[in-house]
CSV table of C-alpha atoms and ligand atoms in Angstrom, one decimal:
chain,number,residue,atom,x,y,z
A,1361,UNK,CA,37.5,-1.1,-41.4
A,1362,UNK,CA,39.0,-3.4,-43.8
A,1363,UNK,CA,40.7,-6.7,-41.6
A,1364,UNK,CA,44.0,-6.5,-42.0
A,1365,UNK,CA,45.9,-9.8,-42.1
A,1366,UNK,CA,48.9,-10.5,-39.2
A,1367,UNK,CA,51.5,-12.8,-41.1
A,1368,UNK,CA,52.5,-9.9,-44.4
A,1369,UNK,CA,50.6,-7.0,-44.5
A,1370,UNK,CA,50.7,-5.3,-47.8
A,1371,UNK,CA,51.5,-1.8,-49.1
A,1372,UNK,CA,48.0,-0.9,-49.0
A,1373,UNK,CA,47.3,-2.3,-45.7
A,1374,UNK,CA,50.2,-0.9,-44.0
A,1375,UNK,CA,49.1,2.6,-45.2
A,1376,UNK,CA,45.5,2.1,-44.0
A,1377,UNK,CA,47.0,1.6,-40.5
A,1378,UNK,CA,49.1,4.7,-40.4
A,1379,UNK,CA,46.0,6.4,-41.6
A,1380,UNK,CA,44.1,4.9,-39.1
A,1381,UNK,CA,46.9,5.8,-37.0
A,1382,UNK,CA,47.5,9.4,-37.5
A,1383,UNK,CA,43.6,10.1,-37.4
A,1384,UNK,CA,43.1,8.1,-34.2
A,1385,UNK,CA,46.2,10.7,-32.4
A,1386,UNK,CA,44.5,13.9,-34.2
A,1387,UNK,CA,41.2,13.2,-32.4
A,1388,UNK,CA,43.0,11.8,-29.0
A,1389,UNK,CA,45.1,15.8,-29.2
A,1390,UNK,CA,42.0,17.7,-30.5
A,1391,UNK,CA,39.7,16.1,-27.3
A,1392,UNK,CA,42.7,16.4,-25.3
A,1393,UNK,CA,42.9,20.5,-26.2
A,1394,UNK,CA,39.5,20.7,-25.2
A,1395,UNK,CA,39.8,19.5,-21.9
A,1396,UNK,CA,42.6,21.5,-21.0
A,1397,UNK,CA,40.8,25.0,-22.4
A,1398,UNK,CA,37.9,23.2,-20.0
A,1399,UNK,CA,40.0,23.2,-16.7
A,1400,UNK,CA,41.8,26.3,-18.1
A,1401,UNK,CA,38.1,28.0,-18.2
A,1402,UNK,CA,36.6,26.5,-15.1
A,1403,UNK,CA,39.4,27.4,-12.8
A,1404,UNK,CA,39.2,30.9,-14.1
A,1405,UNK,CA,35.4,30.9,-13.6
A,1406,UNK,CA,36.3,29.7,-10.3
A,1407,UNK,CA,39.3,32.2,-9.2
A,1408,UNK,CA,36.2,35.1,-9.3
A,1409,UNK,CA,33.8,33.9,-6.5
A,1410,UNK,CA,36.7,32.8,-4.8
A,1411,UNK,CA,38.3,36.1,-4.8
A,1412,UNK,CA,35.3,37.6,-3.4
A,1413,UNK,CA,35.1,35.2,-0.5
A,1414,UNK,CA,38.4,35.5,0.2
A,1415,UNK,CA,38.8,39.3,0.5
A,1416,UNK,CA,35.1,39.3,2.8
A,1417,UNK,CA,36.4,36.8,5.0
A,1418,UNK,CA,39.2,38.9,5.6
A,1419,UNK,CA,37.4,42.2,6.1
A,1420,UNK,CA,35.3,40.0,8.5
A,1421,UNK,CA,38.3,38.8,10.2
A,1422,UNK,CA,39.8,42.6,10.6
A,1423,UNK,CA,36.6,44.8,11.4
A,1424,UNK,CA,33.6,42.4,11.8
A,1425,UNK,CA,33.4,42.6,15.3
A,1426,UNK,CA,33.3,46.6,15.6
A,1427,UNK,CA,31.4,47.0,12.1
A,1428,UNK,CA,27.8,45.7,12.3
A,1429,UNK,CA,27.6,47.3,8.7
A,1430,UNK,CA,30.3,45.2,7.2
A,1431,UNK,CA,29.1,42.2,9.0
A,1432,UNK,CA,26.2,42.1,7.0
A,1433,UNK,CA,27.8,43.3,3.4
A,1434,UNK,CA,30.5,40.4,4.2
A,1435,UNK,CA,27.8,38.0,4.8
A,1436,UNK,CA,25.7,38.3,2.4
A,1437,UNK,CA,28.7,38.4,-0.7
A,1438,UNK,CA,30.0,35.2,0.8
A,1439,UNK,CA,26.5,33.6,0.8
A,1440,UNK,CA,25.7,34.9,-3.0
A,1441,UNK,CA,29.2,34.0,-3.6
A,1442,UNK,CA,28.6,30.7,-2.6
A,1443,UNK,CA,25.2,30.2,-4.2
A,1444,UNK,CA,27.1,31.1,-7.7
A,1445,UNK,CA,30.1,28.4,-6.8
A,1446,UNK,CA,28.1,25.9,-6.0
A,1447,UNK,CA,25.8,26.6,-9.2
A,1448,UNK,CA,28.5,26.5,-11.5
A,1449,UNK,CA,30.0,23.1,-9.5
A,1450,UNK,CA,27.4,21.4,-10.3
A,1451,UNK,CA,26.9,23.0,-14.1
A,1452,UNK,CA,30.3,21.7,-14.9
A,1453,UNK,CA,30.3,18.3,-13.5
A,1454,UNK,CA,27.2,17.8,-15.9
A,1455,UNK,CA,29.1,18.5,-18.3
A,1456,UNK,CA,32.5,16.7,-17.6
A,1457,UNK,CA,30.1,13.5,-17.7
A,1458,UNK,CA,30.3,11.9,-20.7
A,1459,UNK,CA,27.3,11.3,-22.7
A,1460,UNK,CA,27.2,7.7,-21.8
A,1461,UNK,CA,27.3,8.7,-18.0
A,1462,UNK,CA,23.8,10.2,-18.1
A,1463,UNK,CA,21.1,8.0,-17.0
A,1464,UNK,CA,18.1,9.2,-18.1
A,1465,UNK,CA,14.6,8.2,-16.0
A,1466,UNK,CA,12.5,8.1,-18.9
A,1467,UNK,CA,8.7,8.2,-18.0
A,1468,UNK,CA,5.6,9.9,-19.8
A,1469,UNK,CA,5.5,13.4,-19.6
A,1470,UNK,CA,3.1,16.6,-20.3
A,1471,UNK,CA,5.7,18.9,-21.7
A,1472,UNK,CA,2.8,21.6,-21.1
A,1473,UNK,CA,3.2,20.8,-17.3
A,1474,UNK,CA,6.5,21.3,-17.1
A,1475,UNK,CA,6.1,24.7,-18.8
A,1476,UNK,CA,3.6,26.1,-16.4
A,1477,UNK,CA,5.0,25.1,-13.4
A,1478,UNK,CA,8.6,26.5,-14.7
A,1479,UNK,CA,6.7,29.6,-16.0
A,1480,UNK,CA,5.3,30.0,-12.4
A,1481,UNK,CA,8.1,29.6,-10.8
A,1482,UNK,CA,9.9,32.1,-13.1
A,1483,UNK,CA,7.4,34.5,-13.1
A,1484,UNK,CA,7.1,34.6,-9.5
A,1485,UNK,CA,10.8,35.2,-9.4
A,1486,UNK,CA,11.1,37.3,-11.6
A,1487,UNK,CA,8.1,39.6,-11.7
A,1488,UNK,CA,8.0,38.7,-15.9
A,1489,UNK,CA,4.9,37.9,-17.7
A,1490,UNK,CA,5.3,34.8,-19.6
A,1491,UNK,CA,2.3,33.3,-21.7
A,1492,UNK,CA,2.3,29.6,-22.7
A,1493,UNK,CA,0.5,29.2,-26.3
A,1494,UNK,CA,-0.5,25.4,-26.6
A,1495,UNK,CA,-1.3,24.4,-30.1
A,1496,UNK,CA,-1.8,20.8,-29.3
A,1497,UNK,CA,-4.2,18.6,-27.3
A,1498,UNK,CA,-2.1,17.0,-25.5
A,1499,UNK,CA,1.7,17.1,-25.3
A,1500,UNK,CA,2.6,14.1,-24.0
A,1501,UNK,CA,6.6,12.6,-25.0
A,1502,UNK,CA,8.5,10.1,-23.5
A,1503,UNK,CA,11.3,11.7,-21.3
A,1504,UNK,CA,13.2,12.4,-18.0
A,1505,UNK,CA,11.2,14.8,-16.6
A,1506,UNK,CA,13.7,17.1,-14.5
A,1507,UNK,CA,16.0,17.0,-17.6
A,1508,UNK,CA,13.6,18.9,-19.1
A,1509,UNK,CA,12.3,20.8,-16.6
A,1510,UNK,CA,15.9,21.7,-16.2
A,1511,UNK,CA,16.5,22.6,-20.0
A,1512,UNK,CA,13.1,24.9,-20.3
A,1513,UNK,CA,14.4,26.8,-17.1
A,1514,UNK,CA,17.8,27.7,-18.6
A,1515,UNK,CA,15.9,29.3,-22.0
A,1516,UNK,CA,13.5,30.9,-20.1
A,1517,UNK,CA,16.2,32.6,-17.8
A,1518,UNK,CA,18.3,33.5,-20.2
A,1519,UNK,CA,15.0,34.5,-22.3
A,1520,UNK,CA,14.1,36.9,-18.9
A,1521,UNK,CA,18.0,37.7,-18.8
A,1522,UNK,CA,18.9,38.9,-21.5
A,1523,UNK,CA,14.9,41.0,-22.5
A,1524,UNK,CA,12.8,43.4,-20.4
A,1525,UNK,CA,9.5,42.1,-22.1
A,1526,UNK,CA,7.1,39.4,-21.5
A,1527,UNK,CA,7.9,35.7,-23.0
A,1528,UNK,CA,6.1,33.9,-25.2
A,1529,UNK,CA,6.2,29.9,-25.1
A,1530,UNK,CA,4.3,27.5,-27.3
A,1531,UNK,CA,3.5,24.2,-27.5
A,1532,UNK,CA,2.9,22.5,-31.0
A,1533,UNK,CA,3.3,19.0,-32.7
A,1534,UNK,CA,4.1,18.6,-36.4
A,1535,UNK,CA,4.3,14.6,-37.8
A,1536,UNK,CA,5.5,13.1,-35.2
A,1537,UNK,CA,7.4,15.4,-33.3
A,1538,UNK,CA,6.8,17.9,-30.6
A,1539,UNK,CA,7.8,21.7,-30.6
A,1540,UNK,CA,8.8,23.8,-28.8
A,1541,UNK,CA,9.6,27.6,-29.3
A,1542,UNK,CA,10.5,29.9,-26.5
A,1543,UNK,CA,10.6,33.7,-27.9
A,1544,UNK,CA,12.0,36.6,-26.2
A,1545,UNK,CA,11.9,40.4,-27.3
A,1546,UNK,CA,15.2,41.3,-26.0
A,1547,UNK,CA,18.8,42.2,-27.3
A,1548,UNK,CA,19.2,39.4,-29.6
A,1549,UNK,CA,22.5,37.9,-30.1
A,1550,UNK,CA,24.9,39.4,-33.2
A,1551,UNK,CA,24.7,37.1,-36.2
A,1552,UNK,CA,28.6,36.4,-35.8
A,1553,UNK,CA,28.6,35.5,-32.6
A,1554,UNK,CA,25.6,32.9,-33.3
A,1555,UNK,CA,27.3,29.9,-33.8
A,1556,UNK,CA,29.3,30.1,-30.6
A,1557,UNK,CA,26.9,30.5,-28.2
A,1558,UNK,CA,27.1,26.6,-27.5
A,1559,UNK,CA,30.4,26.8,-26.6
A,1560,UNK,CA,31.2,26.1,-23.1
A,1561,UNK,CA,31.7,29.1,-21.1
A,1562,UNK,CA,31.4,31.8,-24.3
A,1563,UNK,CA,29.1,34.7,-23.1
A,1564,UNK,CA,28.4,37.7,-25.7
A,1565,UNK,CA,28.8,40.3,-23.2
A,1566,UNK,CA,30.5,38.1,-20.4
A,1567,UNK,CA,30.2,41.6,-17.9
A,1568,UNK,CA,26.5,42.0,-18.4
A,1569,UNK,CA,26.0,37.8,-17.9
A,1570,UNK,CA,27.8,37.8,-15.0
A,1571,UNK,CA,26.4,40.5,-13.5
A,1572,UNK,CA,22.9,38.6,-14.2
A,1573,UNK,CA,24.7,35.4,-12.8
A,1574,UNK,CA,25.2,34.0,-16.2
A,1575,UNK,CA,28.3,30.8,-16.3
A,1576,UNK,CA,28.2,30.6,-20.2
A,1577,UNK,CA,26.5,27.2,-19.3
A,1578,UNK,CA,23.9,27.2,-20.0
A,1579,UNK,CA,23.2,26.5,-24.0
A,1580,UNK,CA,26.1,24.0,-23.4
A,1581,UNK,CA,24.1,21.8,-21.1
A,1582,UNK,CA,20.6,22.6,-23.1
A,1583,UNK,CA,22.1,20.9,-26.1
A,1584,UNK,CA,23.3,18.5,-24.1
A,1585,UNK,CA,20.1,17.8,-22.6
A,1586,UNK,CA,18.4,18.3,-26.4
A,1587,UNK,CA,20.8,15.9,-27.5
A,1588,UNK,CA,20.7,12.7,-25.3
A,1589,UNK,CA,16.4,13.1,-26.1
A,1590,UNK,CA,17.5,12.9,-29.8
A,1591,UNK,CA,16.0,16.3,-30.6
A,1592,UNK,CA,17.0,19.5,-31.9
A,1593,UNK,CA,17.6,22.8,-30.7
A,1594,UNK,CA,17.9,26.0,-33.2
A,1595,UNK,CA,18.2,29.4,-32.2
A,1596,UNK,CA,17.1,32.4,-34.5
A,1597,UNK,CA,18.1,35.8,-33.4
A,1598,UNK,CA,18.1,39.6,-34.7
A,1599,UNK,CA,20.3,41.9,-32.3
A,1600,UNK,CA,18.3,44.7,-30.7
A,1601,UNK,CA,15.3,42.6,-31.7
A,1602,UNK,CA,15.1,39.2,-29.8
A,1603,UNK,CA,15.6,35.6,-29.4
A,1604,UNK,CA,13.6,32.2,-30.1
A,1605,UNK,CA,14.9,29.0,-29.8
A,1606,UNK,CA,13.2,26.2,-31.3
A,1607,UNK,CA,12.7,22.8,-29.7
A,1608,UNK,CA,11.9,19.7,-31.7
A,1609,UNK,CA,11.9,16.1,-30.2
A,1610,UNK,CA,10.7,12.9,-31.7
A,1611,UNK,CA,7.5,11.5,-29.8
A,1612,UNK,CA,8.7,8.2,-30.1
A,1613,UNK,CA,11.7,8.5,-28.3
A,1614,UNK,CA,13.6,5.1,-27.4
A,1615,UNK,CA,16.6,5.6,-25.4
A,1616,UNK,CA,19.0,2.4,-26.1
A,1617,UNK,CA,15.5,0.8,-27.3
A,1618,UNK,CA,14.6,0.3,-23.5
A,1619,UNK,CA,11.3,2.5,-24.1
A,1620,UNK,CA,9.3,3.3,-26.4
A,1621,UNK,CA,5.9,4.8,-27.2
A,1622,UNK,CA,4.0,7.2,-27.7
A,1623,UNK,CA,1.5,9.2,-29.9
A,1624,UNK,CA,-1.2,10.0,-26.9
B,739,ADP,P1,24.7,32.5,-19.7
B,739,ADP,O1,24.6,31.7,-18.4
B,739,ADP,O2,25.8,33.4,-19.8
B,739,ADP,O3,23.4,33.0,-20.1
B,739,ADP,P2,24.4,30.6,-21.9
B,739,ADP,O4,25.3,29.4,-22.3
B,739,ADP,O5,23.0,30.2,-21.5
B,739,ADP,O6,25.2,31.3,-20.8
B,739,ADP,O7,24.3,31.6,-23.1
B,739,ADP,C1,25.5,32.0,-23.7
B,739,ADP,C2,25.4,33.4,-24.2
B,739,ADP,O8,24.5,33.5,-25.3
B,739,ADP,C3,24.9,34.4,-23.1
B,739,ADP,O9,26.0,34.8,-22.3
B,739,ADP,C4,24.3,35.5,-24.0
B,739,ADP,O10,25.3,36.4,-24.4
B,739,ADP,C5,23.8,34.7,-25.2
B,739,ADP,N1,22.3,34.4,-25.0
B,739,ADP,C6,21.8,33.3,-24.7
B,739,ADP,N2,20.4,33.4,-24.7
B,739,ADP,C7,20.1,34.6,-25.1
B,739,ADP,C8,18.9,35.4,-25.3
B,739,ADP,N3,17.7,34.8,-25.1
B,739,ADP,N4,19.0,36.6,-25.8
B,739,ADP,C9,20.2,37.2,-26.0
B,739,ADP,N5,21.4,36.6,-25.8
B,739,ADP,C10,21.4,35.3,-25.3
């Protein structure tokens, strides 16, 4: 901005300040909108599990000493219930924190690690072959670890959610960045509803994701994660065909210049 001097401002000056003005109110009601549709949204999100707890609790309070069978229904919504409220708790306050916020333990990691031991984990879960294809020696960036771990775990569950087929991952470096792609050969997502799909909450089919315990979340705190390890995240999809979202992240990554390094 151009200083603007206290004693006589001029014409121009004074117009630069309203401009200045009027943009800096448009931004405060446009961030101010969004965190009211955010509350909006999360309390609705909320009101579900909540509903279910509720209504067990009170079957449990009216027949759950006579009815062994509705003792155990009743306890095991509430517990699932639970699980899903607590899951999305802790989703959202991720998210409420501002960028800023995030403190990032930045050490050197093998990115091929942390997709085996995911893919493990996964697989196990899930009963879902998923192959890792490493086209590089050694993957090794600078970055938070469990951020990460945490990012590669909500593609490849929505990767096993949303397909029936195994998963492909792999591993590759190109200049001096690292890639990423995780490819599934499920429904795909509609070309028109592409560009939303980082919006917080948005679900293509918000029955069929919450029935696979899908929040809408998920690509919200992935590009979040993406984001604060200055990297990029693209998704390419074809509906009825499948899904791959590209990773790419500088290897030299220097967060607020306290690190750097690193080209193995
Ligand atoms: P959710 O927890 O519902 O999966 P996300 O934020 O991770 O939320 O994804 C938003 C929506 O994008 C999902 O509800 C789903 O409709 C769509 N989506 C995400 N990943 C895939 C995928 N691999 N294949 C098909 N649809 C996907």
């Amino acid at each position: 901005f151009k200083k603007i001097s206290r004693d006589r401002p001029s014409k121009d000056e004074l117009d630069q300040m309203a401009n200045t003005f009027n943009n800096m109110m448009e931004l405060l009601e446009r961030s101010y909108k969004k965190q009211e549709q955010f509350v909006s949204d999360a309390s609705h999100e909320l009101k579900t599990p909540l509903t279910v707890i509720e209504s067990y609790a009170s079957m449990l309070k009216r027949w759950g000493m006579e009815r062994p069978d509705i003792l155990e229904e009743a306890i095991d919504a509430i517990h699932s219930e639970s699980i899903r409220m607590k899951q999305l708790t802790g989703q959202m306050l991720l998210l409420a924190k501002g960028d800023t916020q995030w403190e990032l333990k930045i050490e050197k990691i093998d990115v091929a690690d942390i997709c085996r031991e995911t893919a493990k984990y996964l697989q196990q879960a899930f009963e879902r072959k998923i192959s890792i294809h490493l086209n590089t020696d050694h993957p090794l960036m600078m970055a938070d670890g469990k951020k990460i771990k945490q990012l590669l775990y909500i593609l490849v569950d929505n990767a096993i959610k949303y397909s029936e087929k195994p998963i492909d991952i792999s591993i590759s470096r190109s200049n001096h960045s690292l890639l990423l792609a995780i490819t599934d050969y499920g429904i795909g997502i509609p070309k028109d509803e592409l560009a939303r799909v980082y919006e917080r909450f948005f679900r293509v089919d918000k029955a069929r994701s919450r029935d696979t315990g899908g929040s809408g979340l998920g690509l919200p705190i992935a590009k979040k994660i993406v984001a604060a390890h200055n990297g990029e995240i693209h998704i390419d999809s074809e509906e009825g065909k499948g899904t791959t979202v590209t990773l790419k992240f500088p290897l030299h990554f220097s967060n607020d210049s306290k690190v750097s390094l690193i080209e193995d």
